[in-house]
mmCIF file of C-alpha atoms in Angstrom:
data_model
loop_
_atom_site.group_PDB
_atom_site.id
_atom_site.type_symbol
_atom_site.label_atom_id
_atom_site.label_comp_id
_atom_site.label_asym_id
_atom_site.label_seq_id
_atom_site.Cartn_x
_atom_site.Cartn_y
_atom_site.Cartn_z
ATOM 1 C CA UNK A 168 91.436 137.225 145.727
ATOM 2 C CA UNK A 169 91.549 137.583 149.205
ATOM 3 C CA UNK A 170 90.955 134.963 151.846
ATOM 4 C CA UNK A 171 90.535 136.253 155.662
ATOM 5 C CA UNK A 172 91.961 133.737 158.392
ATOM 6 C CA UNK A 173 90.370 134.514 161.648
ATOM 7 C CA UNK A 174 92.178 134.346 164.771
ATOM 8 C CA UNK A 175 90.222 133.230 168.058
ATOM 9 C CA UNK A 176 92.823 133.824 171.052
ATOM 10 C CA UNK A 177 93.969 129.694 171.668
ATOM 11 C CA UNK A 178 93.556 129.240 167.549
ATOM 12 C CA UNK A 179 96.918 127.295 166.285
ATOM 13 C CA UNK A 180 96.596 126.896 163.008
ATOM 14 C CA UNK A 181 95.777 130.670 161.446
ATOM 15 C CA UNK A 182 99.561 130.663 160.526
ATOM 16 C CA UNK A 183 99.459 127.739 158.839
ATOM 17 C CA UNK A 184 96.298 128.655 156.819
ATOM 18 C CA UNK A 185 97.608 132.309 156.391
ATOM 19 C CA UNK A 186 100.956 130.414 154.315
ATOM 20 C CA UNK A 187 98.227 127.883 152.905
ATOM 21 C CA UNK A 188 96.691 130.734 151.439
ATOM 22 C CA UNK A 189 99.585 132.227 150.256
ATOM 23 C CA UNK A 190 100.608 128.721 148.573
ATOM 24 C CA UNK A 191 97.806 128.864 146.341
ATOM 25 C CA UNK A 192 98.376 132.458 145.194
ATOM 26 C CA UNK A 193 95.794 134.256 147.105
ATOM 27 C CA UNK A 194 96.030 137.277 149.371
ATOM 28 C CA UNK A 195 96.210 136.348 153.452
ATOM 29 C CA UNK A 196 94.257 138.911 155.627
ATOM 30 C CA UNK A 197 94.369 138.215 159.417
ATOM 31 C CA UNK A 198 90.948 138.706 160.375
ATOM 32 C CA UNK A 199 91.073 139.608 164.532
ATOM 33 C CA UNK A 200 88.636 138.011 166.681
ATOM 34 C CA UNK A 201 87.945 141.427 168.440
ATOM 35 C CA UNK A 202 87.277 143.057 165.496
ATOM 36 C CA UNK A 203 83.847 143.464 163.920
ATOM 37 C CA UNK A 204 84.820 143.442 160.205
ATOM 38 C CA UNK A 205 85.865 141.302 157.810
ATOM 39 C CA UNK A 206 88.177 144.024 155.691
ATOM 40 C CA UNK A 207 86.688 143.165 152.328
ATOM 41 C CA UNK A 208 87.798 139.313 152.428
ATOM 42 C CA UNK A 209 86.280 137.102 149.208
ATOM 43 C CA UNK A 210 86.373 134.141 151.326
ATOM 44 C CA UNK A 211 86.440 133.263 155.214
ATOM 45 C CA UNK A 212 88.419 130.267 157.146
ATOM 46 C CA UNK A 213 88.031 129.759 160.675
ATOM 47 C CA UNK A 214 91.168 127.637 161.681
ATOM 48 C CA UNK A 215 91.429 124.903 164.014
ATOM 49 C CA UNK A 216 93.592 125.161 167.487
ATOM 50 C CA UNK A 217 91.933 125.443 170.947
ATOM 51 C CA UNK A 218 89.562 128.778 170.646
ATOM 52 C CA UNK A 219 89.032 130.525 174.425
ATOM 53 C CA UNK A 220 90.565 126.754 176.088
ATOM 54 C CA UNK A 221 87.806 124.554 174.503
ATOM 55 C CA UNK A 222 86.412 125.598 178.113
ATOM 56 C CA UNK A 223 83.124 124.852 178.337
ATOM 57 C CA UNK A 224 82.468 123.296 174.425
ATOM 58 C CA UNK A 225 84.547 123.911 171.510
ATOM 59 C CA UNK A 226 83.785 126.671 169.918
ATOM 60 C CA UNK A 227 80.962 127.346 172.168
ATOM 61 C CA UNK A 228 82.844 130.940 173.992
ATOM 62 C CA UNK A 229 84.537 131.375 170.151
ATOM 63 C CA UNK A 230 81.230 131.792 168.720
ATOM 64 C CA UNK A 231 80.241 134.855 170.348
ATOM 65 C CA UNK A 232 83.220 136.456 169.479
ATOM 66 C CA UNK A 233 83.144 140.414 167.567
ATOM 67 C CA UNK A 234 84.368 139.223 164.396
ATOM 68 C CA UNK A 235 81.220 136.598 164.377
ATOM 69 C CA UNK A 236 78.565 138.993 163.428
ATOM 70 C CA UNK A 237 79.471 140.310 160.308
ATOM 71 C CA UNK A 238 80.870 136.596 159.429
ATOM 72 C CA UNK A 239 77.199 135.124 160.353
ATOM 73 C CA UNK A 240 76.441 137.918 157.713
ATOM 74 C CA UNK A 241 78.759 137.056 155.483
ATOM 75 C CA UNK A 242 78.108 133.252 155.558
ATOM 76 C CA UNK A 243 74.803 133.152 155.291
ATOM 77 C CA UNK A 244 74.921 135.807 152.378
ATOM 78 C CA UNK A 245 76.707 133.286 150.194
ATOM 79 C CA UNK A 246 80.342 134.149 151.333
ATOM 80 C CA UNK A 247 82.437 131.315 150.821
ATOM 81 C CA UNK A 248 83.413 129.993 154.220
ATOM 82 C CA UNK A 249 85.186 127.103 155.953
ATOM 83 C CA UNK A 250 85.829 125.980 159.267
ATOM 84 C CA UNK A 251 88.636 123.687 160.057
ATOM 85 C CA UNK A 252 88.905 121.284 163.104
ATOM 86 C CA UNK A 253 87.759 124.108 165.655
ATOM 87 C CA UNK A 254 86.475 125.987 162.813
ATOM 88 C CA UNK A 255 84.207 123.230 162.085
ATOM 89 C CA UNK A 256 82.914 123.045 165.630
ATOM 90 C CA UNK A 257 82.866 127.215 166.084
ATOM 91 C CA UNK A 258 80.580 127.247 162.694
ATOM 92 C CA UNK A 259 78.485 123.902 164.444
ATOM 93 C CA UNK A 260 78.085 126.269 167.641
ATOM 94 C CA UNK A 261 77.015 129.221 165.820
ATOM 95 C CA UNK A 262 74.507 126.999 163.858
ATOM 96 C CA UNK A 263 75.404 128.159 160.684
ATOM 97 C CA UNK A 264 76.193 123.838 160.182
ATOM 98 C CA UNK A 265 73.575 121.677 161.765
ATOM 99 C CA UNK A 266 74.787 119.195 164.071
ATOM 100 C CA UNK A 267 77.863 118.528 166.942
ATOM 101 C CA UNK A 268 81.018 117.466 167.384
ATOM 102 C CA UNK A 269 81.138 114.774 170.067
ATOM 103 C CA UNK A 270 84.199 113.465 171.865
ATOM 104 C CA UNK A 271 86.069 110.870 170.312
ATOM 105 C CA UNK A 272 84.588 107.821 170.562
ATOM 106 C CA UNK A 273 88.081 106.028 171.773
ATOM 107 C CA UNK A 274 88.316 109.018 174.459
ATOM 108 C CA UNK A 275 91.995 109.916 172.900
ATOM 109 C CA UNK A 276 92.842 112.662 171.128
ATOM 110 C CA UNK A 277 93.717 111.151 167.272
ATOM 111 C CA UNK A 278 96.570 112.672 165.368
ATOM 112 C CA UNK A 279 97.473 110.975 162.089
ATOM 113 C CA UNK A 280 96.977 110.979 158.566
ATOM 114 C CA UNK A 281 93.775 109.792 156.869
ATOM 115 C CA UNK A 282 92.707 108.728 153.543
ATOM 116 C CA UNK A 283 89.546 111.366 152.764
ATOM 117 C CA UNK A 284 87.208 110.609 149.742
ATOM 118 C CA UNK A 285 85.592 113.732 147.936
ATOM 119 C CA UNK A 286 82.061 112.756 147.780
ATOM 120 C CA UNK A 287 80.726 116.407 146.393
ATOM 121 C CA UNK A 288 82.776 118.795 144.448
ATOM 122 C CA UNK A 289 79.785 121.483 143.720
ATOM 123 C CA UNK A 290 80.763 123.744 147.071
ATOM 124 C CA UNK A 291 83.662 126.528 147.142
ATOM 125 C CA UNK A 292 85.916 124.092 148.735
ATOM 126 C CA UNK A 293 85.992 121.094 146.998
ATOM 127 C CA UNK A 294 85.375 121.930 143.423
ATOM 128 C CA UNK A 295 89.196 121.381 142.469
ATOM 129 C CA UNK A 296 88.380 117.769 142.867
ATOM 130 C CA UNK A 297 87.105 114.777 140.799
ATOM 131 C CA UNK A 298 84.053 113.049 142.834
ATOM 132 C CA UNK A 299 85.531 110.166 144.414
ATOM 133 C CA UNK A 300 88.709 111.471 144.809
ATOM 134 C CA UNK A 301 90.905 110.202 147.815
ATOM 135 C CA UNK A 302 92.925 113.280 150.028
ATOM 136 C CA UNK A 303 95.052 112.093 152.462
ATOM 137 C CA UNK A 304 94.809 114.712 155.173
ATOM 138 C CA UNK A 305 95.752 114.959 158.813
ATOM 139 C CA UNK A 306 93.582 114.838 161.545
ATOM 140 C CA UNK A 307 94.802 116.231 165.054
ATOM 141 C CA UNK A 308 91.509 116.410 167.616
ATOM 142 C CA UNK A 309 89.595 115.574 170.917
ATOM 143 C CA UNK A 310 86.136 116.047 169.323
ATOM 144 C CA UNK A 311 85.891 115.049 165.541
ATOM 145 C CA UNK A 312 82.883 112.616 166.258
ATOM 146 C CA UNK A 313 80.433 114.392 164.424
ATOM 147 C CA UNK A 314 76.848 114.204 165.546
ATOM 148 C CA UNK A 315 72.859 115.188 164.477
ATOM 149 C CA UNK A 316 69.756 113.558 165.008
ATOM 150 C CA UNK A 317 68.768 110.961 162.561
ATOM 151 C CA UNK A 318 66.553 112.978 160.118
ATOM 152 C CA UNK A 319 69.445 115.778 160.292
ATOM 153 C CA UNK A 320 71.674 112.539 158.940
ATOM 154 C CA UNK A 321 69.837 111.063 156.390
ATOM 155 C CA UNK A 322 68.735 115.009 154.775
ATOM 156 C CA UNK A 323 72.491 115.401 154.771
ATOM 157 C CA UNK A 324 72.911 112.519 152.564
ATOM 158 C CA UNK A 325 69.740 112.756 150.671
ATOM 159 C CA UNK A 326 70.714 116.553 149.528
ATOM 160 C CA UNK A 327 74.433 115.262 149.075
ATOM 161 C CA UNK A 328 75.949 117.437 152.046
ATOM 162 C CA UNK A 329 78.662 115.399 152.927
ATOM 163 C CA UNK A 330 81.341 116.973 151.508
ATOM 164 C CA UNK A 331 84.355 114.460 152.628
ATOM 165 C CA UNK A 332 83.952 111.180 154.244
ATOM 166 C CA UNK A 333 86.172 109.122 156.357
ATOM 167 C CA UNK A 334 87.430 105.825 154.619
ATOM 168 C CA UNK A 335 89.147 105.084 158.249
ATOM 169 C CA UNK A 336 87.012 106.412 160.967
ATOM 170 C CA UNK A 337 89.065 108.160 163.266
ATOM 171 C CA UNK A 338 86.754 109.134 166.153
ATOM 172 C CA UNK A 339 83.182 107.447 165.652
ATOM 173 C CA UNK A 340 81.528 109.952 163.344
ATOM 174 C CA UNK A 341 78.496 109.034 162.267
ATOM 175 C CA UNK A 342 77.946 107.570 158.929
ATOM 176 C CA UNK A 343 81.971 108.573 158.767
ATOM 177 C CA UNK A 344 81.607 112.173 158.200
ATOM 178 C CA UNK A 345 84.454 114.036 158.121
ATOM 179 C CA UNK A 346 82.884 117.255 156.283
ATOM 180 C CA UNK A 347 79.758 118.951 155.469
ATOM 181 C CA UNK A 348 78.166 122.077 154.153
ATOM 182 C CA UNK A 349 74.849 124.166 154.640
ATOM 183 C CA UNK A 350 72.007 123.740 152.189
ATOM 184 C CA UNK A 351 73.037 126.584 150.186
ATOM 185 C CA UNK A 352 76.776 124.979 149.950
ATOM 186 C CA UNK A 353 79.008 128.227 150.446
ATOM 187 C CA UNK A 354 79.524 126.644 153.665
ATOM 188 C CA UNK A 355 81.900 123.713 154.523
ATOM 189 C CA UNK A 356 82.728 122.686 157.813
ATOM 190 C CA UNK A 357 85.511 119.616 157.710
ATOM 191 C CA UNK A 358 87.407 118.319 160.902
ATOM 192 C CA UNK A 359 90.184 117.370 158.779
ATOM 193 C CA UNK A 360 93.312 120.408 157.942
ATOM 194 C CA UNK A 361 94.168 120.559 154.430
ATOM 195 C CA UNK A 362 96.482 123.777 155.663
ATOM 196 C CA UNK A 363 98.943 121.464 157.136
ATOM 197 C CA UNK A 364 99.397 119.331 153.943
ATOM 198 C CA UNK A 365 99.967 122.765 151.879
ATOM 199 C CA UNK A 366 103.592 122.025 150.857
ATOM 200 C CA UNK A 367 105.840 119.057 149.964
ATOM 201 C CA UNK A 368 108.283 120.117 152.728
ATOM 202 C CA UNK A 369 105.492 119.224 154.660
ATOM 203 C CA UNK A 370 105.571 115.934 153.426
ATOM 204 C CA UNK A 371 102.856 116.821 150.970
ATOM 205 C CA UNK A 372 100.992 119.317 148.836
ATOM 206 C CA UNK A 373 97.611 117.678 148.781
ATOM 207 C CA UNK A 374 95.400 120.173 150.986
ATOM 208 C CA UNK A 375 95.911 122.544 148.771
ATOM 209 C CA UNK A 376 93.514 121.065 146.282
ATOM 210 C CA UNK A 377 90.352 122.004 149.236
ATOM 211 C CA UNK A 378 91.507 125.706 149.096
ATOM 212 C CA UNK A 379 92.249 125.819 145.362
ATOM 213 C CA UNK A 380 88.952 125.230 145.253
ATOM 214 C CA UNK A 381 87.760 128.639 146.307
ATOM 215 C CA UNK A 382 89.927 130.273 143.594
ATOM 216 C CA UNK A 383 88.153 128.391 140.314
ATOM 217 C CA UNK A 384 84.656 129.038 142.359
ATOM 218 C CA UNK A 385 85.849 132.897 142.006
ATOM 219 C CA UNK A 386 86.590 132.675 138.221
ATOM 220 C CA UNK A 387 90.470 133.756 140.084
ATOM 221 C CA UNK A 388 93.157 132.166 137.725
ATOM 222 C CA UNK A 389 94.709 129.649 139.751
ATOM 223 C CA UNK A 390 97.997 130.018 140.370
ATOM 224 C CA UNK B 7 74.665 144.285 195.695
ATOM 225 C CA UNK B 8 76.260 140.605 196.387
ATOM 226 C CA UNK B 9 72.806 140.139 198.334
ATOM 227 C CA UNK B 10 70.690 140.551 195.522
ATOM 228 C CA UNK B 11 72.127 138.061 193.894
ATOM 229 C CA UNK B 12 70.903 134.286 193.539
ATOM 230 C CA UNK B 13 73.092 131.510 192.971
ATOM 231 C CA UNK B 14 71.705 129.433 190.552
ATOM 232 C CA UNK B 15 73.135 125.545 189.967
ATOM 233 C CA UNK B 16 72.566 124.166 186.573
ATOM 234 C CA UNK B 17 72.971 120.411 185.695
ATOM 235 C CA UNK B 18 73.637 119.667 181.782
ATOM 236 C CA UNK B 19 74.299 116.441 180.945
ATOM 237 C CA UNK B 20 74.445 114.380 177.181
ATOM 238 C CA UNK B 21 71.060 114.081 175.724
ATOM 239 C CA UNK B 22 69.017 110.798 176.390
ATOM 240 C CA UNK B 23 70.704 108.061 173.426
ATOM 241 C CA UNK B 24 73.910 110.542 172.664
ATOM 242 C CA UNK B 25 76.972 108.457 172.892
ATOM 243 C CA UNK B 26 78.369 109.581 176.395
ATOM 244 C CA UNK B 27 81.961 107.620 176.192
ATOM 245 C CA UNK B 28 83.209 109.774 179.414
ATOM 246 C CA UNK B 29 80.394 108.007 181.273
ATOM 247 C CA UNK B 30 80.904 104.476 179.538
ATOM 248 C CA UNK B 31 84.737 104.517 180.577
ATOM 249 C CA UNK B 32 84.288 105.241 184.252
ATOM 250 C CA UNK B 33 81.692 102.414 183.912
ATOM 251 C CA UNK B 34 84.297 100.244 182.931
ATOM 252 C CA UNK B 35 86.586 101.930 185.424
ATOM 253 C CA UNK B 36 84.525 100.838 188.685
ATOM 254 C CA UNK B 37 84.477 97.643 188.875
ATOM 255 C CA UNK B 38 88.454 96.889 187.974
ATOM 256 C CA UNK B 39 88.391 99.202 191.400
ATOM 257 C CA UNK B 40 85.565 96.404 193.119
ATOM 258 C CA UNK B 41 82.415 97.973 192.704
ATOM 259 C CA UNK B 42 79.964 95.436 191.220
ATOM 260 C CA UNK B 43 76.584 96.194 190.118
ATOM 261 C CA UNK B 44 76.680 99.454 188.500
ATOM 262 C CA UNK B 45 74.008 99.676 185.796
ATOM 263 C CA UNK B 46 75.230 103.063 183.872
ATOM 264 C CA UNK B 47 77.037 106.147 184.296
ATOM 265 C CA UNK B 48 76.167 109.445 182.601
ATOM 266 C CA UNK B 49 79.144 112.596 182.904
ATOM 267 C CA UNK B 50 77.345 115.805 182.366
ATOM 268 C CA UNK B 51 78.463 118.949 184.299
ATOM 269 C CA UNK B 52 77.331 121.392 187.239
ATOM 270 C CA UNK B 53 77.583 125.092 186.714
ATOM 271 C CA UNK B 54 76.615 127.697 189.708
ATOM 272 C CA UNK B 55 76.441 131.497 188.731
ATOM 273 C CA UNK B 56 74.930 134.363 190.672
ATOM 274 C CA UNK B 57 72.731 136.311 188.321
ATOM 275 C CA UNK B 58 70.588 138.996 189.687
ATOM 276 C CA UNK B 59 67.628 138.304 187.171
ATOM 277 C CA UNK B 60 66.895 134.377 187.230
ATOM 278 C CA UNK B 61 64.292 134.549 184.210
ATOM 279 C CA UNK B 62 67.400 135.386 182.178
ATOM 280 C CA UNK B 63 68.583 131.756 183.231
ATOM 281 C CA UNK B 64 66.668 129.791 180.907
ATOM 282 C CA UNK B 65 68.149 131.774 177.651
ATOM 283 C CA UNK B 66 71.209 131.758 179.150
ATOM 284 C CA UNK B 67 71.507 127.539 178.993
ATOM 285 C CA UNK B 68 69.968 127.607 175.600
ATOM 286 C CA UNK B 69 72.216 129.848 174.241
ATOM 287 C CA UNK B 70 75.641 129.380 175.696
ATOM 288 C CA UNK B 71 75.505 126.811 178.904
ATOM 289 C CA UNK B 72 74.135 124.066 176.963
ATOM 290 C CA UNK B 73 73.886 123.273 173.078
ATOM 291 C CA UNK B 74 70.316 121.901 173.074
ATOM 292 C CA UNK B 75 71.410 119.197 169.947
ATOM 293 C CA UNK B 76 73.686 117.291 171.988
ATOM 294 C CA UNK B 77 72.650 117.910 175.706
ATOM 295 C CA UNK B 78 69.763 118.581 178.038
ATOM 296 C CA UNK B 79 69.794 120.799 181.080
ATOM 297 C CA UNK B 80 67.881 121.487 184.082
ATOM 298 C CA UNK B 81 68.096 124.219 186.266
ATOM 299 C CA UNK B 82 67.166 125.484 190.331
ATOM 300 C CA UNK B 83 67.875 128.838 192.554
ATOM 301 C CA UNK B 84 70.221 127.090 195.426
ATOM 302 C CA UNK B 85 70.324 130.590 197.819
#
């Protein structure tokens, strides 16, 4: 199988999900943000980092990148796709996730680990888990206070779309949303990075379980 | 060419009832410096451009300048 990793000039974590994806037995392609084409990929992730400076919104320059069209294409065709940290607010900008990441609600950039429950394991990138399951899964960001409008909220829960919730709020997001997916599900945006908890010299392995994920939703034999 | 240009000045600011904590901490801010009686404070931010087509404007906040589900933005030709 082979997962593309895009790189936005400013992203800092496509190495990290490039060796993530490599962990888990899968083929890394470096998908360039300047590049119309996603060389064949099977799956997408749009890492986190600092795409084009954050300048004017995150994600909001990233979006309109080359390598967006055909992954607009590609995401709303079923492809398998998620967006980490940045990712998560680049696929928010692009409204291919409904919604906004706010600025934290303290006003500080939070980097720590935080316990993460699975509440839905039917999308791509959670399926390698039990419902309920607790991740414990670094968060590292500026704006992770996720956003919508009240009837975007409650059809989130209603058509169980959050995909991973907070059980310590980090940043103020509403009903503590730390991940979500379209209605079709092939599309997971989570501010959370389960690529930098992808090996026990890390400190731990558990991450990998969210990118496993898109291997057993291939039929791929897991490694 | 420079003088068919206009300069535009857009204002975006966060939505009316969107969580605006830049705002609330420079409310907190002014009166440990000895301003009293300040009600609110909203942060938004001012962008000026020279564009030589001005109906082009209002696309151009509502696809890029702004994002229309967290802020709202007005817009004027300044020159």
């Amino acid at each position: 199988m082979k997962i593309g990793v895009v790189i936005f000039p400013g992203a800092n974590c496509d190495a990290d999900a490039l060796y993530a994806v490599e962990r888990i037995g899968a083929e890394p392609v470096e998908l360039w943000h300047a590049e119309p084409d996603l060389k064949g990929v099977d799956a997408v992730i749009l890492p986190g980092g600092f795409s084009y400076g954050d300048y004017l919104r995150p994600g909001a320059i990233a979006r309109f990148s080359k390598v967006m069209r055909p992954l607009e294409e590609f995401a709303r065709g079923g492809g398998p796709t998620l967006g980490v940290c940045n990712g998560f607010q680049v696929l928010t900008e692009a409204r291919l996730l409904p919604g906004a990441l706010l600025q934290n609600m303290s006003l500080r950039f939070v980097c720590r680990t935080v316990p993460v429950r699975v509440e839905h394991p039917d999308t791509p990138w959670s399926g390698a888990c039990v419902p309920g399951e607790i991740l414990h899964l670094p968060v590292a960001h500026n704006e992770g206070n996720y956003f919508a409008a009240e009837e975007t909220i409650a059809q989130l829960e209603d058509e169980g779309r959050v995909i991973f919730r907070y059980l310590e709020n980090p940043n103020g997001s509403r009903n503590d949303i730390a991940g979500i997916c379209n209605a079709e599900r092939n599309v997971v945006g989570m501010m959370p990075h389960p690529e930098r908890v992808s090996d026990p010299l890390l400190g731990s392995e558990e991450g990998l379980k969210v990118l496993r994920s898109v291997l057993e939703f291939a039929g791929a034999k897991v490694h | 060419m420079s003088e068919t240009l206009r300069r535009v000045r857009v204002l975006v600011r966060p939505k009316e009832g969107i969580l605006d904590p830049q705002g609330e901490a420079v409310r907190r801010a002014l009166p440990a410096l000895g301003f009293g009686g300040v009600g609110s404070v909203h942060v938004g931010r001012l962008i000026e451009l020279e564009v030589e087509d001005e109906s082009q404007v209002e696309d151009m906040c509502r696809r890029l300048l702004a994002n229309p589900t967290i802020e709202e933005y007005e817009w004027e030709v300044i020159g």
